[in-house]
Tab-separated table of C-alpha atoms in Angstrom:
chain	number	residue	atom	x	y	z
A	271	MET	CA	60.945	176.334	95.258
A	272	ARG	CA	60.806	173.066	94.134
A	273	ASP	CA	62.705	169.737	94.676
A	274	ASN	CA	65.670	169.845	92.279
A	275	ALA	CA	68.657	167.591	91.303
A	276	PRO	CA	70.123	166.228	94.683
A	277	MET	CA	72.844	168.591	94.721
A	278	ILE	CA	71.493	171.755	93.315
A	279	TRP	CA	69.894	173.502	96.859
A	280	ASN	CA	67.506	176.557	96.274
A	281	PHE	CA	68.443	179.084	98.803
A	282	ALA	CA	67.533	182.958	99.442
A	283	LYS	CA	69.838	185.704	100.339
A	284	MET	CA	68.547	187.685	103.215
A	285	HIS	CA	69.332	190.216	106.127
A	286	GLY	CA	68.063	191.417	109.595
A	287	ALA	CA	69.531	194.982	110.017
A	288	GLY	CA	72.492	194.400	107.649
A	289	ASN	CA	73.379	190.761	109.597
A	290	ASP	CA	73.137	188.679	106.558
A	291	PHE	CA	72.328	185.130	105.924
A	292	VAL	CA	71.850	182.138	103.399
A	293	VAL	CA	68.749	181.008	103.966
A	294	ILE	CA	67.723	177.186	102.766
A	295	ASP	CA	65.257	175.121	102.982
A	296	GLY	CA	65.175	171.656	104.429
A	297	VAL	CA	61.698	170.892	104.385
A	298	ARG	CA	61.200	170.197	100.629
A	299	GLN	CA	64.749	169.704	99.386
A	300	ALA	CA	66.770	166.879	100.824
A	301	ILE	CA	70.163	169.123	102.626
A	302	ALA	CA	73.178	167.050	104.101
A	303	LEU	CA	74.531	170.645	105.390
A	304	THR	CA	77.816	170.095	106.839
A	305	PRO	CA	80.415	172.371	108.602
A	306	GLU	CA	82.430	172.408	105.187
A	307	ILE	CA	79.077	173.296	102.757
A	308	ALA	CA	78.357	176.081	105.459
A	309	ARG	CA	81.737	177.434	105.301
A	310	ALA	CA	81.960	177.639	101.236
A	311	LEU	CA	78.610	179.025	100.858
A	312	ALA	CA	79.221	181.668	103.704
A	313	ASP	CA	82.775	182.733	101.938
A	314	ARG	CA	82.110	186.047	100.714
A	315	HIS	CA	84.354	185.825	97.597
A	316	PHE	CA	83.997	182.169	96.328
A	317	GLY	CA	80.301	181.516	97.522
A	318	ILE	CA	77.148	183.259	97.840
A	319	GLY	CA	78.588	185.062	101.256
A	320	ALA	CA	76.984	185.453	104.734
A	321	ASP	CA	77.633	185.727	108.563
A	322	GLN	CA	75.358	182.605	108.756
A	323	ILE	CA	73.783	180.024	107.166
A	324	LEU	CA	70.066	179.076	107.834
A	325	LEU	CA	68.749	175.810	107.415
A	326	VAL	CA	64.777	175.092	107.624
A	327	ASP	CA	63.966	171.934	108.264
A	328	ASN	CA	61.039	169.554	109.788
A	329	PRO	CA	60.638	169.730	113.336
A	330	LEU	CA	61.930	166.870	116.192
A	331	HIS	CA	59.442	168.466	119.288
A	332	PRO	CA	55.907	168.108	118.818
A	333	GLU	CA	54.817	171.591	119.854
A	334	ALA	CA	57.259	173.484	116.969
A	335	ASP	CA	55.966	174.289	113.450
A	336	PHE	CA	59.781	174.118	112.138
A	337	ARG	CA	63.093	173.313	113.339
A	338	TYR	CA	65.412	176.036	112.893
A	339	ARG	CA	69.246	175.605	113.095
A	340	ILE	CA	72.116	178.007	112.723
A	341	PHE	CA	75.708	177.541	111.123
A	342	ASN	CA	78.165	179.775	111.524
A	343	ALA	CA	80.663	181.389	108.225
A	344	ASP	CA	83.517	179.049	109.638
A	345	GLY	CA	80.966	176.016	109.946
A	346	SER	CA	80.328	175.543	114.068
A	347	GLU	CA	76.712	174.928	114.958
A	348	VAL	CA	75.642	177.783	117.110
A	349	GLU	CA	72.459	177.692	119.743
A	350	HIS	CA	70.501	181.196	118.604
A	351	CYS	CA	70.557	184.006	116.045
A	352	GLY	CA	67.944	187.256	116.937
A	353	ASN	CA	68.472	188.663	113.309
A	354	GLY	CA	68.193	184.978	111.946
A	355	ALA	CA	65.468	184.104	113.674
A	356	ARG	CA	63.540	187.232	112.163
A	357	CYS	CA	64.467	185.918	108.536
A	358	PHE	CA	63.395	182.807	109.331
A	359	VAL	CA	59.648	183.700	110.054
A	360	ARG	CA	59.587	186.137	106.788
A	361	PHE	CA	61.674	183.165	104.906
A	362	VAL	CA	58.507	180.375	106.191
A	363	HIS	CA	55.796	183.129	104.965
A	364	GLU	CA	57.229	184.338	101.594
A	365	GLN	CA	58.303	180.935	100.323
A	366	GLY	CA	54.243	179.601	101.122
A	367	LEU	CA	55.727	176.699	103.897
A	368	SER	CA	53.274	178.103	106.574
A	369	LYS	CA	50.916	180.848	106.752
A	370	ARG	CA	50.555	180.373	110.415
A	371	ASN	CA	51.450	183.759	112.523
A	372	PRO	CA	52.714	183.688	115.341
A	373	LEU	CA	55.101	180.589	114.446
A	374	ARG	CA	56.686	178.171	116.929
A	375	ALA	CA	60.389	177.427	115.671
A	376	GLU	CA	62.935	174.763	117.711
A	377	ILE	CA	66.013	175.506	118.136
A	378	CYS	CA	68.744	173.409	119.451
A	379	THR	CA	68.454	174.729	122.834
A	380	GLY	CA	64.062	174.482	122.833
A	381	LEU	CA	61.257	176.340	121.346
A	382	ILE	CA	61.109	180.585	120.259
A	383	THR	CA	57.704	182.229	119.433
A	384	LEU	CA	58.085	184.720	116.499
A	385	HIS	CA	55.418	186.687	115.420
A	386	VAL	CA	54.994	189.413	112.209
A	387	ASP	CA	53.887	192.555	113.401
A	388	ASP	CA	51.582	195.058	111.961
A	389	ASN	CA	54.170	197.393	110.515
A	390	GLY	CA	55.805	194.536	108.798
A	391	ASP	CA	58.490	193.795	111.507
A	392	VAL	CA	59.269	190.782	112.845
A	393	SER	CA	59.140	190.263	116.984
A	394	VAL	CA	60.794	187.170	118.535
A	395	ALA	CA	60.335	185.850	122.379
A	396	MET	CA	63.847	185.244	122.666
A	397	GLY	CA	63.779	182.687	125.652
A	398	ARG	CA	65.052	182.852	129.393
A	399	THR	CA	67.961	184.956	130.408
A	400	ARG	CA	70.814	183.425	132.583
A	401	PHE	CA	73.443	185.153	134.402
A	402	ASP	CA	75.395	182.850	136.400
A	403	PRO	CA	78.759	181.963	135.031
A	404	ASP	CA	78.541	178.176	134.183
A	405	ALA	CA	75.678	178.963	131.432
A	406	VAL	CA	77.917	181.007	129.846
A	407	GLY	CA	80.642	178.752	130.187
A	408	PHE	CA	83.083	181.422	131.742
A	409	ASP	CA	85.828	179.859	134.844
A	410	THR	CA	85.871	182.477	137.119
A	411	LYS	CA	88.765	180.898	139.348
A	412	GLY	CA	90.927	183.694	140.888
A	413	LEU	CA	88.580	186.462	138.920
A	414	THR	CA	87.300	189.444	140.759
A	415	SER	CA	83.531	190.524	140.771
A	416	ALA	CA	81.694	193.696	141.643
A	417	VAL	CA	77.846	193.985	142.176
A	418	CYS	CA	76.334	196.558	139.562
A	419	GLY	CA	72.856	197.244	140.621
A	420	ASP	CA	71.387	193.672	140.239
A	421	ASP	CA	74.639	192.795	138.021
A	422	THR	CA	77.689	191.264	138.303
A	423	SER	CA	80.085	192.606	136.604
A	424	TRP	CA	83.211	190.364	136.201
A	425	THR	CA	87.111	191.817	135.585
A	426	LEU	CA	89.284	190.076	133.273
A	427	PRO	CA	92.709	191.071	132.739
A	428	VAL	CA	93.962	191.223	129.117
A	429	ALA	CA	97.074	192.146	128.869
A	430	GLY	CA	97.859	195.003	126.938
A	431	HIS	CA	94.250	195.788	127.138
A	432	GLY	CA	94.285	196.546	130.879
A	433	ASP	CA	91.534	195.274	132.538
A	434	LEU	CA	87.802	194.403	131.347
A	435	HIS	CA	84.983	194.593	132.706
A	436	LEU	CA	82.737	191.851	131.299
A	437	SER	CA	78.408	191.628	132.168
A	438	LEU	CA	77.730	187.459	131.174
A	439	VAL	CA	74.538	186.829	129.779
A	440	ALA	CA	73.201	183.658	128.258
A	441	ILE	CA	70.237	183.359	125.899
A	442	SER	CA	70.387	180.441	124.777
A	443	ASN	CA	74.037	181.282	123.533
A	444	PRO	CA	76.427	183.242	125.833
A	445	HIS	CA	77.418	186.359	125.847
A	446	ALA	CA	79.854	189.195	127.107
A	447	VAL	CA	78.850	192.867	127.395
A	448	GLN	CA	81.119	195.495	128.262
A	449	VAL	CA	79.895	199.338	128.642
A	450	VAL	CA	82.205	201.514	126.709
A	451	ASP	CA	83.006	205.686	126.577
A	452	ASP	CA	82.932	205.829	122.627
A	453	ILE	CA	81.679	202.705	120.369
A	454	ASN	CA	83.298	204.564	117.195
A	455	THR	CA	86.524	204.181	119.072
A	456	ALA	CA	86.002	201.071	121.133
A	457	PRO	CA	88.913	198.285	120.245
A	458	VAL	CA	86.743	195.706	118.770
A	459	GLY	CA	88.707	194.428	115.784
A	460	VAL	CA	91.300	193.856	118.476
A	461	VAL	CA	89.864	193.096	121.850
A	462	GLY	CA	86.930	191.213	120.548
A	463	PRO	CA	88.619	188.785	118.870
A	464	ILE	CA	90.658	188.040	122.034
A	465	ILE	CA	87.355	187.969	124.154
A	466	GLU	CA	85.943	185.583	121.713
A	467	SER	CA	88.718	183.205	122.075
A	468	HIS	CA	89.599	183.919	125.858
A	469	PRO	CA	90.439	180.342	127.467
A	470	ARG	CA	88.255	181.150	130.230
A	471	PHE	CA	85.006	180.781	128.088
A	472	ALA	CA	84.885	176.967	127.353
A	473	HIS	CA	82.422	177.326	123.925
A	474	ARG	CA	84.141	180.965	123.103
A	475	VAL	CA	81.660	183.892	123.980
A	476	ASN	CA	80.338	186.713	121.627
A	477	ALA	CA	81.653	189.825	122.923
A	478	GLY	CA	79.783	192.977	123.161
A	479	PHE	CA	80.479	196.488	123.334
A	480	MET	CA	77.895	199.122	124.633
A	481	GLN	CA	77.907	202.895	124.970
A	482	VAL	CA	74.399	204.232	126.712
A	483	LEU	CA	73.171	207.137	125.147
A	484	ASP	CA	70.064	207.698	127.451
A	485	ARG	CA	68.065	205.026	129.623
A	486	HIS	CA	65.859	203.987	126.886
A	487	THR	CA	68.854	204.037	123.516
A	488	ILE	CA	72.112	202.439	123.247
A	489	ALA	CA	74.648	202.043	120.088
A	490	LEU	CA	76.278	198.715	120.044
A	491	ARG	CA	78.969	196.767	117.917
A	492	VAL	CA	79.688	192.864	118.673
A	493	TYR	CA	82.177	190.714	117.521
A	494	GLU	CA	80.088	187.426	116.992
A	495	ARG	CA	81.784	183.764	118.341
A	496	GLY	CA	82.722	181.974	114.763
A	497	ALA	CA	81.770	185.067	112.360
A	498	GLY	CA	83.405	187.811	113.683
A	499	GLU	CA	82.209	191.648	113.705
A	500	THR	CA	78.455	191.781	112.291
A	501	LEU	CA	76.635	194.747	111.158
A	502	ALA	CA	74.050	193.834	113.898
A	503	CYS	CA	73.793	190.895	116.159
A	504	GLY	CA	69.981	189.952	117.506
A	505	THR	CA	70.769	187.815	121.133
A	506	GLY	CA	73.531	190.483	121.458
A	507	ALA	CA	71.334	192.955	121.318
A	508	CYS	CA	69.028	191.746	123.890
A	509	ALA	CA	72.216	190.647	126.064
A	510	ALA	CA	73.914	194.678	126.173
A	511	ALA	CA	69.571	195.913	126.838
A	512	VAL	CA	69.387	193.099	129.756
A	513	ALA	CA	73.166	193.756	131.193
A	514	GLY	CA	72.430	197.375	130.933
A	515	ILE	CA	69.029	196.779	132.564
A	516	ARG	CA	70.303	195.017	135.414
A	517	ARG	CA	73.270	197.528	135.460
A	518	GLY	CA	70.436	200.473	136.828
A	519	LEU	CA	71.748	202.855	133.222
A	520	LEU	CA	68.857	201.428	131.192
A	521	GLU	CA	65.063	201.005	131.410
A	522	SER	CA	62.856	198.842	128.851
A	523	PRO	CA	62.450	199.188	126.105
A	524	VAL	CA	66.027	199.514	124.722
A	525	GLN	CA	66.476	201.304	120.974
A	526	VAL	CA	69.524	199.259	119.792
A	527	GLN	CA	71.517	201.010	117.112
A	528	MET	CA	74.120	199.073	115.173
A	529	ARG	CA	75.587	199.519	112.227
A	530	GLY	CA	73.271	198.063	110.323
A	531	GLY	CA	70.597	199.123	111.701
A	532	GLU	CA	68.138	198.945	114.720
A	533	LEU	CA	66.064	196.644	117.042
A	534	THR	CA	63.626	197.239	120.061
A	535	ILE	CA	64.393	195.363	123.025
A	536	THR	CA	62.153	194.775	126.039
A	537	TRP	CA	62.973	192.597	129.051
A	538	ASP	CA	60.227	191.634	131.646
A	539	GLY	CA	63.109	190.498	133.783
A	540	ASP	CA	62.630	186.898	132.580
A	541	THR	CA	62.411	186.710	128.328
A	542	PRO	CA	63.849	189.977	126.392
A	543	SER	CA	61.015	190.228	123.439
A	544	MET	CA	63.049	191.689	120.211
A	545	SER	CA	61.299	193.224	117.236
A	546	GLY	CA	63.703	194.490	113.782
A	547	PRO	CA	63.064	194.058	110.028
A	548	ALA	CA	64.124	191.346	107.904
A	549	THR	CA	64.398	191.428	104.484
A	550	THR	CA	65.041	189.431	101.381
A	551	VAL	CA	67.537	190.217	98.700
A	552	PHE	CA	67.454	187.669	96.700
A	553	THR	CA	66.903	183.687	95.513
A	554	GLY	CA	68.348	181.081	93.668
A	555	GLN	CA	69.966	177.832	93.219
A	556	ILE	CA	73.221	176.463	93.753
A	557	ASP	CA	75.733	173.463	92.519
A	558	ILE	CA	76.858	172.724	96.043
A	559	ILE	CA	79.198	170.044	94.614
A	560	ALA	CA	80.973	172.523	92.314
A	561	LEU	CA	80.919	175.146	95.058
A	562	THR	CA	82.202	172.864	97.417
A	563	GLN	CA	85.035	171.875	95.077
A	564	SER	CA	86.106	175.412	93.689
A	565	ALA	CA	86.164	176.589	97.674
A	566	LEU	CA	88.593	173.788	98.453
A	567	THR	CA	91.017	174.560	95.578
A	568	GLN	CA	90.696	178.643	95.705
A	569	SER	CA	89.458	180.237	99.246
A	570	PRO	CA	92.174	180.657	101.859
A	571	ASN	CA	89.352	180.633	104.003
A	572	PHE	CA	88.542	176.986	103.532
A	573	LYS	CA	91.902	175.513	104.520
A	574	ASP	CA	91.291	176.569	108.639
A	575	ALA	CA	89.548	173.522	110.242
A	576	PRO	CA	85.801	175.283	111.525
A	577	GLN	CA	86.203	175.500	115.695
A	578	THR	CA	83.465	173.805	117.572
């Protein structure tokens, strides 16, 4: 990949367990990635199509190898993306930006460490977990809670769906995890968006639906903030595994089965580590001006302003 005309951008289409991304090299290209451009790139009918847009850039932190930014399909920028992190390190190596292994990446909440394993999977030290409501931006006023092992289950009444019992986990970005009897019949598409945009979550939230299969295995679906239900969610897998361990339902390591594939999560009581695949689908070039103009006139998804 080489520097091109200012508005012709090189990109790679990648996925981690089905969670798909457009990855852009901001080290060798001048990239001004706005919410509008992110939405146009992510549009599955008028753009390339992706759950998130990933921008690889020069670091600001002196101890980081690269800076790594994540934009949701709705154009909002978020703190962390585990599946994207694995694709990030694969992209950096494949594009010749660095041969370092492990790599340190700067995200907006700090540094993460990534390592390509001997089997080709990528492992990511995901950063410190937090469980207090303030870390998730959750307003608990007037709500009840119950102690579940080392965890706290918060009861959130939702009209038409009864009381939801949520575990709160922050891994840079916020998660609310609930245990369900059957992942296949769980109302992810109905209840997921209600939780994601519930007014008690100041910054919205990723809604996880977890079925415990045995003490080392769960099935998981996640309705992601700003992207909807995805085939896999790396931070969501970590949040669910950690919540299950704290509730006394699981033991580390935890195999997380999602619709797009499987991830392995280990937790030492502070920092979860995630291991799983990262795949390049294709590379290409795109005229950003033409794409954005087309999206403005044709795509119904482009009419709604992104939420932040």
